[in-house]
Amino acid sequence: MKLLPGLGVFAGSLAIIFGVAYGAMLLTRGDTAENKLRARFGLGPDDGSGAGMGMGDRPDRDAPIPVNAAWKSREELLAADNTPLVEHTFEWEGRKYSIQAPSDAKMIVEDYGSQAFHLEISPTLDVSFEASDGNIEKIRQQASDNTRPKQYLFDASDMVVVEYPGDKVRGFDMLAVLRRGYVDFAVNTDNKGGEWGEYETREEALLALRCADSLKLVSESPTDLIEVLRQHQVRVDGDTPDEVTGLEFPSQATSPLHDLIEKFPNLERLSIYNGDRLTAEQGRQIGQLKKLTSLKFVNRSPDNEVIDGMLQAVTLEHLQLSCGNGEYPALTRLGDLKKLKTLELDISAENQSCLAKLAGLPDLRTLDLDVSAEKPPALVELGKVTQLTKLKLETQLADPCMVSLKTLTNLVDLTLTMEIIGKGQKVTDVGLSALSEMKALTHLKFTGYENSNFQITDQPFSRWASLPLETLEVDGLPIDDNGLKALCGSQSLTRIELIDSLVTDAGLLSLEKLASLKSIYLRDNKAVTEAGIEALKTARPMLSVSH
């Protein structure tokens, strides 16, 4: 699950092990953990019929959200719990944390490095924390292919507060579990039992968290979150809106659910999946958030009118936006975002004129740009955004575009991803040599396709050798033995990744003369043999060679 950005923690779930399938519904009657929980939130007991659990008729999804249930304070919730809580402490990444949990709890901390950790307080509490860009693969690898899926029933019988250094509480209180749910952390395997399948998270609960840092609503598709909100009559009121600074909407959020945006005046971070469900009014609401610094759209893009409204949020520092086909005049508003530092933009070639506005953004340093085009665009305006230090560009690359980039002399990190070039278009020495004008460049990655579209010699690589390059990754670029030998003139190159090249064993062995080189990665180089790799290892025993 995604968790808190910023310091990088988010309470993904509060859980007790639920050892039977969800459909059995064994924990629905009598004095169960769920009924205790429902009583604490004024939801009433579950009689096992499924009423109030999202299984009845689907109401009109465009109806207004009911507002006749209030939040409960942490103090009220703690007062209703007879379990004595004490402070348990642990460390993660060199920082100390404390959690309030039952006095008899036993703590198990599984550390996944800087990305995530999992904390289990047995027997009743299970909490996961993960950075916003957490590496699920690391968590995945902790599972066993013969482990049955673990099923959890969300429970909030024990309040959890995470305290950061300085005794400032920036944790969360669980306010409601609105629907029974569980999460599968197990991984499927193929018939041979040897390959990992997809990591699967099943969530059938809507979690409403009162947090100082983030609010996340989650639900299993196809359940409509707005339906769950209506059925359980939850509203945001009291002091909660002022405390929430981060909001993430799931992919199945409907337009009425997006109306919640205006209830959080102090939002700093907003992430929305499937922006095509936003209305123009909701776009204007986003644009009126006075503290918004980060706005991300994932998957489908909003329309021009929505973009026009939301780009009035002149406090934005980080923006991720994907536009579909057709013209988007509202993109000219990008020039108003004077505080923008990073921009991830996916546009069609007919909207590339908006790039002229980026030159006037003094703090813009990182640009991730994808330009869809039927033929290689010149991108002349991109060459005027000279304040950039990091650029990732994906488009149909040809000489005119690459020559336009040579004025970006402040670039430190450049990634060029080439889409398949149209017939008759080529990349030649002229285009590749233009990159040698970037005198600050230390990291260069070039991913290309269809070698027949290149017409190059070793000349560009001789020029690249004069740059302060430290890492060079080339995938699909038809560099040959002479080109690789030309790179040996570099005084700074420490790592090379060579994929799908024309290099042979003889060219590979020339790298023994590149004194600064510490590691090399090889893949799909058809003319490189195991014998050639062993020869390089023998010549440079301290060189790390992987393939």
XYZ file of C-alpha atoms in Angstrom:
547
model
C 0.000 0.000 0.000
C 1.118 3.564 -0.534
C 1.886 5.433 2.595
C 2.869 8.858 3.886
C 5.098 11.009 1.732
C 7.386 13.531 3.413
C 9.111 11.641 6.181
C 7.980 8.581 4.334
C 5.615 6.799 6.653
C 1.966 5.915 6.376
C -0.150 3.589 8.410
C -1.366 1.205 5.783
C -3.502 -1.052 7.936
C -4.441 -1.867 11.481
C -5.175 -5.529 11.498
C -5.786 -8.801 13.295
C -5.201 -12.082 11.499
C -8.403 -13.309 9.923
C -7.730 -16.973 9.227
C -10.740 -17.835 7.101
C -11.992 -16.610 3.774
C -13.862 -13.338 3.660
C -17.023 -14.913 2.385
C -17.381 -17.014 5.545
C -18.072 -13.875 7.617
C -17.364 -15.638 10.870
C -16.641 -12.447 12.764
C -20.036 -10.827 12.408
C -22.083 -11.792 15.441
C -22.001 -11.348 19.159
C -19.244 -9.687 21.145
C -16.644 -9.705 18.363
C -13.822 -7.310 17.641
C -15.765 -5.888 14.726
C -18.937 -5.269 16.703
C -16.918 -3.613 19.467
C -15.389 -1.444 16.818
C -18.725 -0.642 15.205
C -20.145 0.264 18.592
C -17.279 2.657 19.233
C -18.012 4.457 15.989
C -21.768 4.402 16.450
C -22.354 2.103 13.479
C -24.456 -0.470 15.318
C -23.908 -4.253 15.432
C -23.753 -6.390 12.326
C -26.512 -8.996 12.302
C -24.851 -11.018 9.565
C -27.339 -10.035 6.905
C -24.913 -7.841 5.064
C -27.032 -4.741 5.631
C -24.914 -1.657 5.894
C -21.920 -3.535 4.500
C -22.258 -2.354 0.932
C -24.164 -5.420 -0.297
C -27.567 -3.889 -0.876
C -28.941 -1.963 -3.832
C -26.587 0.582 -5.328
C -27.882 4.120 -4.695
C -27.681 6.894 -7.258
C -23.964 7.635 -7.406
C -24.579 11.317 -8.217
C -26.606 11.964 -5.064
C -25.073 14.365 -2.495
C -22.991 12.953 0.325
C -24.956 12.735 3.610
C -23.493 14.697 6.491
C -25.101 13.411 9.673
C -22.231 11.542 11.357
C -19.350 13.236 13.166
C -15.743 12.358 13.812
C -14.732 11.195 17.246
C -11.639 12.576 18.897
C -8.699 10.400 19.827
C -9.388 11.092 23.486
C -12.945 9.808 23.149
C -11.767 6.653 21.443
C -9.071 5.971 24.017
C -11.525 6.579 26.833
C -13.789 3.898 25.384
C -11.002 1.334 25.422
C -10.190 -0.511 28.644
C -6.882 -1.872 27.322
C -3.965 -0.131 29.079
C -1.520 1.370 26.604
C 2.188 1.888 27.148
C 4.939 3.320 24.987
C 6.962 0.912 22.866
C 10.052 2.272 21.104
C 11.967 1.111 18.055
C 14.462 2.491 15.532
C 14.294 2.765 11.766
C 16.930 4.328 9.529
C 18.738 5.794 12.520
C 15.696 7.568 13.972
C 13.735 6.622 17.046
C 9.979 6.148 17.054
C 7.456 5.333 19.725
C 4.083 3.649 19.465
C 1.347 3.357 22.058
C 0.202 -0.236 22.251
C -1.127 -2.726 24.829
C 1.257 -3.324 27.704
C 1.573 -7.045 26.931
C 2.317 -6.531 23.246
C 5.327 -8.171 21.647
C 6.989 -6.199 18.886
C 8.523 -7.622 15.720
C 10.175 -5.199 13.302
C 11.042 -6.306 9.770
C 13.329 -3.742 8.142
C 13.233 -3.380 4.355
C 15.803 -0.574 4.254
C 15.032 3.048 3.522
C 11.884 2.200 1.570
C 9.730 0.395 4.077
C 9.404 -1.566 7.241
C 6.729 -3.755 8.734
C 5.904 -3.618 12.410
C 3.864 -6.332 14.061
C 2.639 -5.929 17.606
C 1.172 -9.267 18.519
C -1.383 -10.498 19.108
C -3.732 -7.765 17.916
C -1.960 -5.079 15.987
C -0.272 -5.159 12.593
C 1.075 -1.943 11.083
C 3.026 -1.314 7.889
C 4.954 1.827 7.071
C 6.282 2.519 3.614
C 7.780 5.433 1.711
C 5.631 6.974 -0.992
C 7.830 5.334 -3.615
C 8.169 2.138 -1.613
C 9.722 -0.894 -3.209
C 6.985 -3.541 -3.145
C 9.438 -6.030 -4.620
C 11.411 -6.081 -1.371
C 8.289 -6.876 0.609
C 7.290 -9.405 -1.992
C 10.513 -11.325 -1.596
C 9.869 -11.860 2.099
C 6.958 -14.153 1.279
C 7.256 -17.882 0.682
C 5.733 -19.616 -2.317
C 4.167 -22.218 -0.056
C 2.641 -19.697 2.343
C -1.122 -19.448 2.276
C -2.476 -15.937 1.817
C -2.785 -14.068 5.088
C -6.140 -12.411 5.554
C -6.604 -9.497 7.894
C -9.709 -7.994 9.418
C -9.136 -4.306 10.000
C -9.489 -3.422 13.657
C -8.961 -0.247 15.667
C -9.371 -1.559 19.205
C -5.900 -0.199 20.000
C -5.087 3.379 19.064
C -1.690 3.970 17.495
C 0.235 7.223 17.615
C 3.571 7.629 15.862
C 5.794 10.276 17.418
C 8.720 11.825 15.593
C 11.821 13.456 17.118
C 10.935 16.607 18.984
C 7.836 15.002 20.513
C 5.695 16.352 17.708
C 2.847 13.946 17.034
C 2.377 13.612 13.283
C 0.781 10.217 13.344
C -2.808 9.213 12.924
C -5.892 8.038 14.711
C -8.106 5.417 13.185
C -11.587 6.888 13.044
C -13.656 4.298 11.290
C -13.595 0.968 9.570
C -16.583 1.220 7.322
C -16.508 -2.129 5.642
C -15.091 -5.534 6.408
C -11.877 -6.099 4.504
C -8.651 -7.980 4.256
C -5.383 -7.689 2.406
C -3.547 -10.504 0.663
C 0.193 -10.137 1.100
C 0.923 -13.523 -0.446
C 2.234 -13.945 -3.959
C 0.840 -16.316 -6.556
C 3.120 -18.747 -8.387
C 2.917 -20.448 -11.734
C 2.167 -24.133 -12.175
C 5.815 -24.998 -11.637
C 5.883 -23.107 -8.370
C 9.048 -21.329 -9.346
C 8.019 -17.881 -10.517
C 6.507 -14.990 -8.596
C 3.116 -13.867 -9.811
C 1.573 -10.459 -9.368
C 1.570 -8.822 -5.959
C -2.089 -8.598 -5.074
C -3.712 -6.267 -2.601
C -7.400 -6.847 -1.971
C -9.028 -4.097 -0.027
C -12.705 -4.098 0.776
C -12.593 -1.542 3.547
C -12.824 2.198 3.407
C -10.367 3.604 5.927
C -11.126 7.085 7.228
C -8.024 8.351 9.029
C -7.642 11.481 11.021
C -4.056 12.414 10.296
C -1.770 15.360 10.538
C -0.168 14.360 7.274
C -2.394 12.414 4.934
C -5.833 10.992 4.290
C -6.241 7.989 2.024
C -9.461 6.341 0.904
C -9.200 2.831 -0.464
C -11.655 0.287 -1.776
C -11.684 -2.844 -3.880
C -12.938 -2.435 -7.410
C -15.724 -2.462 -8.511
C -17.107 -1.175 -5.199
C -17.880 2.523 -5.535
C -16.376 4.545 -2.707
C -19.112 7.132 -2.860
C -21.626 4.363 -2.185
C -19.716 3.321 0.908
C -19.614 6.900 2.110
C -23.353 7.247 1.679
C -24.225 3.983 3.366
C -22.213 4.781 6.442
C -23.061 8.473 6.462
C -19.580 9.742 7.131
C -18.677 13.374 6.953
C -15.583 15.425 7.534
C -16.139 18.129 10.116
C -14.738 19.579 13.320
C -11.027 20.340 13.188
C -10.108 17.481 10.889
C -10.070 19.371 7.558
C -7.491 21.835 8.847
C -5.187 19.003 9.919
C -5.142 17.049 6.668
C -2.346 18.150 4.333
C -2.245 15.188 1.928
C -5.087 13.528 0.030
C -4.970 10.597 -2.384
C -7.986 9.469 -4.365
C -8.121 5.883 -5.666
C -8.819 4.933 -9.245
C -12.520 4.282 -8.643
C -13.293 7.650 -7.072
C -16.378 9.253 -8.621
C -17.129 12.897 -9.238
C -19.179 13.353 -6.019
C -16.289 11.938 -4.000
C -13.966 14.512 -5.546
C -16.215 17.172 -4.010
C -14.419 16.350 -0.755
C -11.431 18.353 -2.034
C -12.945 21.656 -0.987
C -13.361 20.376 2.575
C -9.578 20.350 3.115
C -8.375 23.971 2.875
C -4.803 23.199 3.975
C -4.010 20.521 1.419
C -0.376 20.534 0.361
C -0.334 17.301 -1.663
C -3.064 15.944 -3.906
C -2.932 12.769 -5.995
C -5.812 11.755 -8.259
C -6.207 8.629 -10.360
C -8.261 8.959 -13.533
C -8.574 12.729 -13.748
C -11.151 12.417 -16.518
C -13.759 12.090 -13.773
C -13.161 15.617 -12.536
C -15.582 18.411 -13.332
C -14.616 21.966 -14.258
C -15.820 23.159 -10.845
C -13.583 20.648 -9.098
C -10.685 21.881 -11.215
C -11.371 25.397 -9.955
C -11.504 24.098 -6.373
C -8.038 22.614 -6.814
C -6.796 25.899 -8.219
C -8.048 27.729 -5.124
C -6.076 25.626 -2.631
C -3.709 28.204 -1.164
C -1.084 25.785 0.170
C -1.001 23.166 -2.583
C 2.597 22.342 -3.536
C 2.250 18.898 -5.166
C -0.392 17.784 -7.682
C -0.275 14.413 -9.447
C -2.595 12.864 -11.991
C -2.221 9.162 -12.730
C -3.742 7.336 -15.701
C -6.460 9.196 -17.602
C -6.059 12.937 -17.966
C -8.449 15.774 -17.117
C -9.927 17.871 -19.913
C -8.817 21.355 -20.917
C -11.370 23.176 -18.754
C -10.309 21.255 -15.637
C -6.640 21.982 -16.362
C -7.441 25.664 -16.826
C -8.938 25.796 -13.339
C -6.385 23.760 -11.441
C -3.334 25.526 -12.924
C -4.434 28.619 -11.030
C -2.764 26.984 -8.009
C 0.313 29.185 -8.316
C 1.858 27.673 -5.163
C 2.615 24.413 -7.001
C 6.189 23.138 -6.809
C 5.649 19.631 -8.217
C 3.240 18.730 -11.024
C 2.526 15.451 -12.835
C 0.113 15.816 -15.739
C -0.805 13.739 -18.764
C -2.846 15.234 -21.599
C -4.643 13.268 -24.251
C -4.864 13.949 -27.965
C -6.202 17.283 -29.118
C -5.307 20.820 -28.232
C -4.995 22.008 -24.634
C -4.817 25.832 -24.674
C -4.900 25.801 -20.864
C -1.327 24.480 -20.816
C -0.150 28.033 -21.396
C -0.982 28.572 -17.712
C 2.149 26.584 -16.887
C 3.948 29.888 -17.239
C 2.123 31.182 -14.140
C 3.601 28.507 -11.862
C 6.661 30.518 -10.844
C 7.443 28.224 -7.894
C 7.471 25.029 -9.964
C 10.554 22.858 -9.359
C 9.677 19.529 -11.006
C 7.343 18.827 -13.909
C 6.268 15.492 -15.385
C 4.370 16.240 -18.575
C 2.897 13.960 -21.241
C 1.625 15.861 -24.286
C 1.056 15.473 -28.005
C 3.197 17.344 -30.528
C 0.395 19.814 -31.274
C 0.750 21.164 -27.722
C 4.529 21.589 -27.708
C 4.176 25.381 -27.928
C 3.453 25.341 -24.178
C 7.128 24.495 -23.636
C 7.944 28.133 -24.361
C 6.322 29.019 -21.036
C 8.761 26.830 -19.098
C 11.684 29.128 -19.841
C 10.110 31.696 -17.522
C 9.998 29.385 -14.484
C 13.121 30.311 -12.492
C 13.037 27.353 -10.081
C 12.273 24.598 -12.601
C 15.135 22.118 -12.450
C 13.645 18.709 -13.338
C 11.554 17.950 -16.423
C 10.182 14.541 -17.428
C 8.690 15.100 -20.877
C 6.895 12.650 -23.173
C 5.891 14.066 -26.555
C 3.717 11.841 -28.741
C 4.274 12.622 -32.402
C 3.828 11.104 -35.844
C 7.214 12.482 -36.892
C 10.219 13.710 -34.889
C 9.408 17.135 -33.393
C 12.082 19.840 -33.434
C 11.261 20.917 -29.862
C 13.014 24.236 -30.443
C 11.278 25.775 -27.413
C 12.682 23.078 -25.133
C 16.172 24.304 -25.903
C 15.281 27.613 -24.247
C 14.595 26.051 -20.826
C 18.240 26.483 -19.925
C 17.758 26.385 -16.150
C 17.130 22.616 -16.245
C 19.591 20.313 -14.493
C 17.729 17.036 -15.124
C 15.821 16.067 -18.258
C 14.055 12.857 -19.260
C 12.754 13.073 -22.805
C 10.740 10.448 -24.661
C 9.764 11.132 -28.236
C 10.754 10.379 -31.835
C 14.339 11.575 -31.671
C 16.132 12.797 -34.762
C 18.965 15.249 -35.421
C 16.910 18.506 -35.304
C 15.556 17.704 -31.844
C 18.933 16.691 -30.447
C 20.586 19.813 -31.846
C 17.909 21.890 -30.088
C 19.037 20.408 -26.777
C 22.668 21.535 -27.018
C 21.829 24.865 -25.377
C 20.853 23.087 -22.129
C 24.342 23.548 -20.730
C 23.266 23.256 -17.084
C 22.094 19.667 -17.509
C 23.698 17.199 -15.125
C 21.424 14.231 -15.840
C 19.975 13.428 -19.282
C 17.818 10.468 -20.330
C 16.750 10.177 -23.968
C 14.191 7.508 -24.802
C 13.609 7.084 -28.500
C 10.285 6.038 -29.900
C 10.376 4.300 -33.270
C 11.386 6.857 -35.870
C 9.343 7.355 -39.006
C 10.671 6.245 -42.359
C 13.475 8.425 -43.688
C 14.346 9.981 -40.321
C 17.800 9.285 -38.901
C 20.096 10.049 -36.001
C 23.584 10.884 -37.239
C 26.862 12.146 -35.817
C 25.397 15.658 -35.932
C 22.696 14.829 -33.392
C 24.826 12.777 -31.015
C 27.744 15.215 -31.153
C 25.431 18.051 -30.104
C 25.260 16.495 -26.643
C 28.955 17.252 -26.144
C 27.985 20.922 -25.656
C 26.501 20.004 -22.259
C 29.650 20.670 -20.272
C 28.102 19.815 -16.870
C 26.685 16.421 -17.910
C 27.608 13.590 -15.529
C 24.844 11.029 -16.211
C 23.708 10.097 -19.724
C 21.217 7.394 -20.648
C 20.284 6.704 -24.246
C 17.583 4.172 -25.070
C 16.890 3.679 -28.761
C 15.219 1.265 -31.133
C 15.748 0.014 -34.687
C 19.451 0.409 -35.311
C 18.796 1.006 -39.015
C 17.690 4.538 -38.154
C 21.212 5.442 -37.004
C 24.022 6.584 -39.227
C 26.926 7.182 -36.873
C 30.688 6.781 -36.514
C 32.955 6.931 -33.470
C 33.156 10.755 -33.665
C 30.347 11.516 -31.150
C 31.845 9.153 -28.579
C 35.226 10.861 -28.830
C 33.470 14.117 -27.988
C 31.519 12.531 -25.136
C 34.857 11.463 -23.643
C 35.618 15.136 -22.965
C 32.518 15.509 -20.771
C 32.604 14.947 -16.980
C 30.485 11.807 -17.500
C 30.389 9.377 -14.589
C 27.707 6.976 -15.828
C 26.752 6.064 -19.385
C 23.857 3.767 -20.307
C 23.220 2.920 -23.951
C 20.439 0.566 -25.003
C 19.940 -0.077 -28.706
C 22.495 2.518 -29.753
C 24.716 0.910 -32.436
C 28.007 1.705 -30.770
C 30.789 -0.548 -32.107
C 34.368 -1.349 -31.087
C 35.716 1.961 -32.394
C 33.078 3.912 -30.496
C 33.867 2.086 -27.265
C 37.593 2.679 -27.742
C 36.858 6.390 -28.241
C 35.173 6.501 -24.831
C 38.389 5.262 -23.235
C 39.645 8.832 -23.432
C 37.334 9.747 -20.541
C 38.915 10.723 -17.227
C 35.707 10.410 -15.170
C 33.594 7.506 -16.449
C 32.999 5.011 -13.624
C 30.088 2.899 -14.922
C 28.950 1.762 -18.355
C 25.759 -0.148 -19.193
C 25.937 -1.633 -22.664
C 22.767 -3.217 -24.055
C 22.056 -4.435 -27.595
C 25.212 -2.919 -29.113
C 27.582 -3.894 -31.942
C 30.573 -4.315 -29.629
C 32.684 -7.487 -29.951
C 35.115 -9.192 -27.575
C 37.962 -7.070 -28.952
C 36.145 -3.833 -28.247
C 35.183 -4.986 -24.773
C 38.796 -5.724 -23.918
C 39.736 -2.144 -24.830
C 38.013 -1.040 -21.619
C 40.995 -2.285 -19.637
C 42.593 1.067 -20.553
C 39.718 3.091 -19.058
C 41.339 3.628 -15.652
C 38.373 5.376 -14.012
C 35.945 2.540 -14.840
C 34.691 0.599 -11.808
C 31.743 -1.399 -13.164
C 30.166 -2.496 -16.417
C 26.823 -4.145 -17.160
C 26.332 -6.142 -20.378
C 23.150 -7.534 -21.943
C 22.068 -8.698 -25.397
C 25.391 -7.827 -27.017
C 25.335 -10.623 -29.573
C 29.022 -10.383 -30.548
C 30.276 -10.526 -26.949
C 31.103 -14.029 -25.692
C 31.788 -15.520 -22.288
C 35.430 -15.800 -23.288
C 35.548 -12.074 -23.998
C 34.021 -11.266 -20.627
C 36.514 -13.517 -18.850
C 39.378 -11.860 -20.720
C 38.273 -8.435 -19.440
C 37.969 -9.770 -15.891
C 41.489 -11.169 -16.123
C 42.883 -7.888 -17.447
C 41.009 -5.832 -14.828
C 40.441 -8.110 -11.805
C 39.071 -5.247 -9.673
C 36.484 -4.291 -12.289
C 32.903 -5.340 -11.498
C 31.441 -7.052 -14.574
C 27.826 -8.238 -14.616
C 25.806 -9.643 -17.463
